Coordinates of C-alpha atoms and ligand atoms in Angstrom, one line a residue:
M1 CA 23.5 -57.6 46.4
T2 CA 23.3 -58.1 50.1
E3 CA 26.6 -58.6 51.7
N4 CA 27.8 -62.0 52.6
R5 CA 24.6 -63.7 51.6
T6 CA 24.5 -66.5 49.1
D7 CA 23.4 -65.3 45.7
I8 CA 21.3 -68.3 45.1
K9 CA 19.4 -67.1 42.1
S10 CA 22.6 -66.8 40.1
M11 CA 23.3 -70.5 40.6
T12 CA 22.9 -73.1 37.8
L13 CA 21.2 -76.3 38.7
P14 CA 24.4 -78.3 39.4
E15 CA 25.7 -75.5 41.6
L16 CA 22.4 -75.5 43.5
E17 CA 22.6 -79.2 44.0
E18 CA 26.0 -78.8 45.5
Y19 CA 24.9 -76.0 47.7
L20 CA 21.9 -77.9 49.1
S21 CA 23.8 -81.1 49.6
A22 CA 26.3 -79.2 51.7
A23 CA 23.3 -78.1 53.8
G24 CA 22.3 -81.8 54.1
E25 CA 19.4 -81.7 51.7
P26 CA 18.6 -84.4 49.1
K27 CA 19.4 -83.7 45.5
Y28 CA 15.9 -83.4 44.2
R29 CA 15.3 -80.3 46.3
A30 CA 17.6 -78.4 44.0
A31 CA 15.3 -78.9 41.0
Q32 CA 12.2 -77.9 43.1
L33 CA 14.0 -74.8 44.3
F34 CA 15.2 -73.9 40.8
R35 CA 11.6 -74.2 39.5
W36 CA 10.3 -71.9 42.3
M37 CA 12.9 -69.3 41.5
H38 CA 13.1 -69.4 37.7
A39 CA 9.8 -70.9 36.5
T40 CA 7.2 -69.9 39.0
L41 CA 9.0 -66.7 39.8
A42 CA 8.4 -66.9 43.6
A43 CA 9.6 -63.7 45.1
G44 CA 11.0 -65.4 48.2
P45 CA 11.0 -68.6 50.4
E46 CA 7.7 -67.7 52.0
E47 CA 6.0 -68.6 48.6
M48 CA 7.7 -72.0 48.2
T49 CA 5.0 -74.1 49.7
N50 CA 6.3 -77.6 49.0
L51 CA 9.7 -77.2 50.7
P52 CA 10.3 -78.2 54.3
K53 CA 10.1 -75.4 56.9
T54 CA 13.7 -76.1 58.1
L55 CA 15.0 -75.6 54.6
L56 CA 13.0 -72.4 54.1
A57 CA 14.3 -71.0 57.4
Y58 CA 17.8 -71.9 56.3
L59 CA 17.4 -70.2 52.9
S60 CA 15.9 -67.1 54.5
E61 CA 18.9 -66.8 56.8
D62 CA 21.6 -67.6 54.3
C63 CA 20.5 -66.3 50.9
T64 CA 19.5 -63.2 49.1
F65 CA 16.8 -63.5 46.4
N66 CA 17.7 -60.1 45.0
V67 CA 14.1 -59.1 44.2
P68 CA 14.5 -55.3 43.7
H69 CA 12.2 -52.6 44.9
L70 CA 10.2 -50.8 42.3
A71 CA 11.3 -47.1 42.6
D72 CA 9.5 -45.7 39.6
R73 CA 7.4 -46.8 36.7
Q74 CA 6.4 -44.8 33.6
I75 CA 4.0 -45.9 30.9
S76 CA 4.1 -44.3 27.5
K77 CA 0.7 -42.8 26.4
I78 CA 1.9 -43.1 22.8
D79 CA 2.8 -46.8 22.5
G80 CA 2.4 -48.5 25.9
T81 CA 6.2 -48.9 26.4
Q82 CA 7.0 -49.1 30.1
K83 CA 10.1 -48.0 31.9
F84 CA 10.9 -49.4 35.3
L85 CA 13.4 -48.0 37.8
F86 CA 14.5 -50.7 40.3
E87 CA 16.3 -50.2 43.6
L88 CA 18.8 -52.9 44.3
G89 CA 19.7 -54.4 47.7
D90 CA 22.4 -51.8 48.3
G91 CA 20.3 -48.8 47.1
E92 CA 21.8 -48.5 43.6
L93 CA 19.3 -47.9 40.8
V94 CA 18.9 -49.6 37.5
E95 CA 16.4 -49.1 34.7
S96 CA 14.7 -51.6 32.4
V97 CA 12.2 -51.2 29.6
L98 CA 9.2 -53.3 28.6
M99 CA 8.2 -53.2 24.9
E100 CA 5.3 -54.9 23.3
Y101 CA 5.5 -56.1 19.7
K102 CA 3.3 -58.2 17.5
F103 CA 5.7 -61.1 18.1
G104 CA 5.7 -60.8 21.9
C105 CA 7.1 -58.9 24.8
S106 CA 10.7 -57.8 25.0
V107 CA 12.6 -56.5 28.0
C108 CA 15.7 -54.3 27.7
V109 CA 17.9 -55.0 30.7
S110 CA 20.8 -53.2 32.2
S111 CA 24.0 -55.1 32.9
Q112 CA 25.9 -52.7 35.1
V113 CA 25.2 -49.8 37.5
G114 CA 26.4 -47.0 35.3
C115 CA 28.9 -47.5 32.5
R116 CA 32.6 -46.6 32.0
M117 CA 32.7 -46.7 28.2
G118 CA 32.1 -42.9 27.9
C119 CA 30.2 -42.8 24.5
R120 CA 29.6 -39.2 23.8
F121 CA 25.9 -39.4 22.9
C122 CA 24.9 -41.7 25.7
A123 CA 23.3 -40.8 29.1
S124 CA 24.2 -44.1 30.8
T125 CA 27.8 -43.1 31.1
L126 CA 27.3 -39.6 32.5
N127 CA 27.6 -40.5 36.2
G128 CA 30.4 -43.1 35.6
W129 CA 30.5 -46.7 36.5
K130 CA 29.5 -47.9 40.0
R131 CA 29.5 -51.7 39.9
N132 CA 28.7 -54.8 37.9
L133 CA 25.3 -56.5 38.3
T134 CA 25.1 -60.2 39.3
A135 CA 23.3 -62.6 37.0
S136 CA 20.4 -62.7 39.4
E137 CA 20.1 -58.9 39.4
I138 CA 19.9 -58.9 35.6
L139 CA 17.4 -61.8 35.6
E140 CA 15.3 -60.1 38.3
Q141 CA 14.7 -57.1 36.0
I142 CA 12.8 -59.5 33.7
Y143 CA 11.2 -61.6 36.5
S144 CA 10.0 -58.5 38.4
I145 CA 8.5 -57.0 35.2
T146 CA 6.7 -60.3 34.6
R147 CA 5.3 -60.1 38.1
I148 CA 4.4 -56.5 38.0
A149 CA 3.0 -56.2 34.5
G150 CA 1.6 -59.7 34.4
K151 CA 3.1 -60.4 30.9
R152 CA 5.1 -63.3 29.7
I153 CA 8.4 -62.1 28.3
S154 CA 9.6 -63.9 25.1
H155 CA 12.5 -61.6 24.1
A156 CA 15.4 -59.9 26.0
V157 CA 17.9 -57.4 24.8
V158 CA 21.0 -56.5 26.8
M159 CA 21.0 -52.9 25.7
G160 CA 20.2 -51.0 28.8
T161 CA 22.8 -49.3 31.0
G162 CA 26.2 -50.9 30.9
E163 CA 28.6 -52.7 28.6
P164 CA 27.8 -56.5 28.7
M165 CA 31.4 -57.5 27.7
D166 CA 32.7 -55.5 30.7
N167 CA 30.6 -57.8 32.9
Y168 CA 31.1 -60.9 30.8
D169 CA 30.7 -63.8 33.3
S170 CA 27.5 -62.5 34.8
V171 CA 26.0 -61.8 31.4
V172 CA 26.7 -65.3 30.1
R173 CA 25.4 -66.8 33.3
F174 CA 22.3 -64.6 32.9
I175 CA 21.8 -66.0 29.3
R176 CA 22.2 -69.6 30.4
L177 CA 19.7 -69.2 33.3
L178 CA 17.1 -67.3 31.2
T179 CA 17.2 -69.9 28.5
D180 CA 17.2 -72.9 30.9
P181 CA 14.2 -75.1 30.0
A182 CA 13.6 -75.7 33.7
G183 CA 13.2 -71.9 34.1
Q184 CA 11.7 -69.3 31.7
G185 CA 13.1 -71.3 28.8
L186 CA 13.5 -68.4 26.4
S187 CA 14.9 -69.2 23.0
Q188 CA 18.6 -68.2 22.7
R189 CA 17.7 -66.7 19.4
N190 CA 15.4 -64.3 21.1
I191 CA 18.2 -62.7 23.1
T192 CA 20.3 -59.9 21.7
V193 CA 23.6 -58.7 23.3
S194 CA 24.8 -55.3 22.2
T195 CA 28.5 -54.4 22.6
C196 CA 30.4 -51.2 21.9
G197 CA 33.2 -53.4 20.5
I198 CA 35.3 -55.1 23.1
V199 CA 37.0 -57.5 20.7
P200 CA 38.2 -60.2 23.2
G201 CA 34.7 -60.4 24.6
I202 CA 33.1 -60.8 21.1
R203 CA 35.6 -63.7 20.3
K204 CA 35.0 -65.3 23.7
L205 CA 31.2 -65.2 23.2
A206 CA 31.6 -66.8 19.8
E207 CA 33.1 -69.9 21.6
E208 CA 30.4 -70.2 24.3
D209 CA 28.2 -72.5 22.2
L210 CA 25.3 -70.1 22.4
S211 CA 23.2 -68.8 19.6
V212 CA 22.2 -65.4 20.8
T213 CA 22.1 -62.4 18.4
L214 CA 25.1 -60.2 18.6
A215 CA 25.0 -56.5 17.8
L216 CA 28.0 -54.2 17.4
S217 CA 27.6 -50.5 18.1
L218 CA 29.5 -49.2 15.1
H219 CA 28.2 -45.6 14.8
A220 CA 31.0 -44.5 12.4
V221 CA 32.7 -45.7 9.3
T222 CA 36.2 -44.4 9.9
D223 CA 38.4 -45.0 13.0
E224 CA 39.1 -41.3 13.3
K225 CA 35.4 -40.4 13.5
R226 CA 34.6 -43.4 15.7
R227 CA 37.3 -42.3 18.2
Q228 CA 35.7 -38.9 18.4
I229 CA 32.4 -40.3 19.6
M230 CA 33.4 -43.6 21.3
P231 CA 36.5 -43.8 23.5
V232 CA 36.6 -47.6 23.2
A233 CA 37.7 -47.1 19.6
E234 CA 41.1 -46.0 20.9
K235 CA 41.6 -49.7 21.8
W236 CA 40.2 -51.6 18.9
T237 CA 39.9 -50.5 15.2
I238 CA 36.8 -51.0 13.1
A239 CA 38.6 -53.7 11.2
E240 CA 39.4 -55.6 14.4
C241 CA 35.7 -55.3 15.5
L242 CA 34.4 -56.5 12.2
D243 CA 36.9 -59.4 12.1
A244 CA 35.6 -60.5 15.5
M245 CA 32.0 -60.1 14.3
R246 CA 32.8 -62.3 11.2
Y247 CA 34.3 -64.9 13.6
Y248 CA 31.1 -64.8 15.6
F249 CA 29.0 -65.3 12.5
D250 CA 31.3 -68.1 11.3
R251 CA 31.2 -69.9 14.6
T252 CA 27.5 -69.5 15.4
G253 CA 25.9 -69.1 12.0
R254 CA 23.9 -66.2 13.5
Q255 CA 23.5 -63.1 11.4
V256 CA 25.1 -60.2 13.2
T257 CA 23.7 -56.7 13.5
L258 CA 25.5 -53.4 13.1
E259 CA 23.9 -50.6 15.1
Y260 CA 24.4 -47.1 13.8
S261 CA 23.1 -44.2 15.7
L262 CA 22.5 -41.3 13.3
I263 CA 23.8 -38.0 14.6
R264 CA 23.1 -34.9 12.5
G265 CA 26.2 -33.5 10.8
V266 CA 28.5 -36.1 12.4
N267 CA 27.8 -39.5 10.6
D268 CA 24.6 -39.1 8.6
S269 CA 25.8 -38.2 5.1
V270 CA 25.0 -40.3 2.1
R271 CA 28.7 -40.9 1.8
D272 CA 28.7 -42.4 5.2
A273 CA 25.9 -44.6 4.2
A274 CA 27.8 -45.9 1.1
A275 CA 30.8 -46.7 3.3
L276 CA 28.6 -48.4 5.8
A277 CA 27.2 -50.6 3.0
G278 CA 30.7 -51.5 2.1
L279 CA 31.4 -52.7 5.7
A280 CA 28.0 -54.5 6.2
G281 CA 27.8 -56.2 2.8
P282 CA 30.7 -58.7 3.1
L283 CA 29.7 -59.5 6.7
H284 CA 26.1 -60.2 5.6
A285 CA 25.1 -58.0 8.5
H286 CA 21.8 -56.5 9.3
V287 CA 22.0 -52.8 9.9
N288 CA 19.9 -51.1 12.5
L289 CA 19.7 -47.4 12.3
I290 CA 18.9 -45.4 15.4
P291 CA 18.1 -41.7 15.0
V292 CA 20.0 -40.4 18.0
N293 CA 17.9 -39.8 21.1
P294 CA 18.9 -36.3 22.2
V295 CA 20.2 -36.2 25.8
R296 CA 20.1 -32.9 27.6
E297 CA 23.8 -33.0 28.6
R298 CA 24.9 -34.1 25.2
D299 CA 25.3 -32.0 22.1
C300 CA 23.7 -34.4 19.6
A301 CA 20.8 -33.7 17.3
Q302 CA 18.7 -36.1 15.3
P303 CA 19.0 -35.9 11.5
T304 CA 15.8 -34.8 9.7
G305 CA 13.4 -37.5 8.6
A306 CA 14.5 -36.9 5.0
A307 CA 18.2 -37.4 5.9
V308 CA 17.3 -40.7 7.7
N309 CA 15.3 -41.9 4.7
A310 CA 18.1 -41.0 2.2
F311 CA 20.6 -42.9 4.4
R312 CA 18.4 -45.9 4.5
A313 CA 17.7 -45.7 0.8
K314 CA 21.4 -45.7 0.0
L315 CA 21.9 -48.9 2.1
E316 CA 18.9 -50.6 0.5
K317 CA 20.2 -49.8 -2.9
R318 CA 23.3 -51.7 -2.0
K319 CA 21.1 -54.6 -1.0
I320 CA 21.8 -54.2 2.7
N321 CA 19.1 -55.5 5.1
V322 CA 18.3 -52.4 7.1
T323 CA 15.8 -51.4 9.7
I324 CA 15.2 -48.1 11.5
R325 CA 14.7 -48.6 15.1
R326 CA 11.2 -47.6 15.9
E327 CA 11.2 -44.9 18.5
L328 CA 9.3 -46.2 21.5
G329 CA 8.4 -44.3 24.6
R330 CA 9.3 -40.8 23.4
D331 CA 7.3 -39.3 26.2
I332 CA 9.0 -41.3 29.0
D333 CA 12.7 -40.4 29.5
G334 CA 13.3 -42.5 26.4
A335 CA 17.1 -42.5 26.0
C336 CA 19.3 -45.0 27.7
G337 CA 20.0 -44.1 31.3
Q338 CA 17.8 -41.0 31.4
L339 CA 15.2 -42.2 34.0
R340 CA 18.0 -43.3 36.4
R341 CA 19.9 -40.1 35.9
R342 CA 16.9 -38.0 36.6
H343 CA 16.4 -39.8 39.9
I344 CA 20.1 -39.4 40.8
D345 CA 19.9 -35.7 40.0
T346 CA 16.9 -35.1 42.1
D347 CA 18.2 -37.1 45.1
A348 CA 21.6 -35.3 45.0
Ligands
LIG401 N1 27.0 -51.0 25.9 C1 26.2 -51.6 24.8 C2 24.7 -51.3 25.0 C3 24.4 -49.9 24.9 S1 22.8 -49.3 24.6 C4 26.7 -51.0 23.5 O1 27.4 -50.0 23.5 O2 26.3 -51.6 22.5 C5 22.3 -49.9 23.0 C6 22.5 -49.0 21.8 O3 22.0 -47.7 22.0 C7 24.0 -48.8 21.5 O4 24.2 -49.0 20.2 C8 24.3 -47.4 22.0 O5 25.4 -46.9 21.4 C9 23.0 -46.7 21.6 N2 22.7 -45.5 22.2 C10 23.1 -45.0 23.4 N3 22.7 -43.8 23.7 C11 22.0 -43.4 22.6 C12 21.3 -42.2 22.2 N4 21.2 -41.2 23.0 N5 20.7 -42.2 21.0 C13 20.8 -43.3 20.2 N6 21.4 -44.4 20.5 C14 22.0 -44.5 21.7

């Protein structure tokens, strides 16, 4: 974000038309410019060869294109997962992850600089919240990775640093731009938004006429336990969260996901698994188990492999569709927010 400049890459096509017509340009220029930014992924005006020089000069003067500076890049020797640390226009740092699967390439993006949700097991929240990202700053994480790694991205997950429902408008704008057929044209079904359970946000998203996958970070089966590990649970109960997820499913027809990070001795008993099955079953939800990624500053240990398997088996026995999140990039500051945090620590 550069002060006072027009954030042109966050504009939809109609907004771009209005902006250019105010600058005395014909309407068709907007479609050209949109394609340069969102389809060709031009880094700046200097690459936009079919636009008039006067317009390019105007854009250079008036706009920011929000292409971040690559501050660090780590590539896992185990599975090829890549972590990118980007420096934004104002010097803030965000991290993004590129994962390759059989079905294509997926990028995990951050939606905020830092986070104010305070989940006890998460590294992203340790330094607090700094600011929201603009739609273009979220998009550019994917665009920059495409340029740097030379890979076409087919999937995106909003599961990096930040709470998407705490930056709702920019996240929805990001989804609309990323799925615009005149840009990268990702399928909405290939985008997953993960929330810690901000109920009004879930309900609002259900009414957006989008068909993205929605994941709820549940992590506990009783309100009492959930409040111990997720401060947001003070505001909304599990029942309220699940009602909102049901509403999302009813409105969009999209199967919802319940994420459940397994923390040894906290939420990993077979009894917890049975209760989780009782919550997921009626919702027809998919359950994604995440053996907790230990964070240095956090006192959370991973359950043993046997405990994870027993937990999964219990869910499967109750006919719940369950996956265990494959642990990618174990050797490269794997857990959410760890790469950024390491840089902040060394800079301080
Ligand atoms: N704010 C969003 C996105 C967070 S990151 C949300 O809360 O859903 C995506 C998932 O990773 C969330 O389910 C989050 O709770 C989980 N997570 C965060 N830190 C983790 C850790 N150290 N180990 C395992 N899962 C973690």
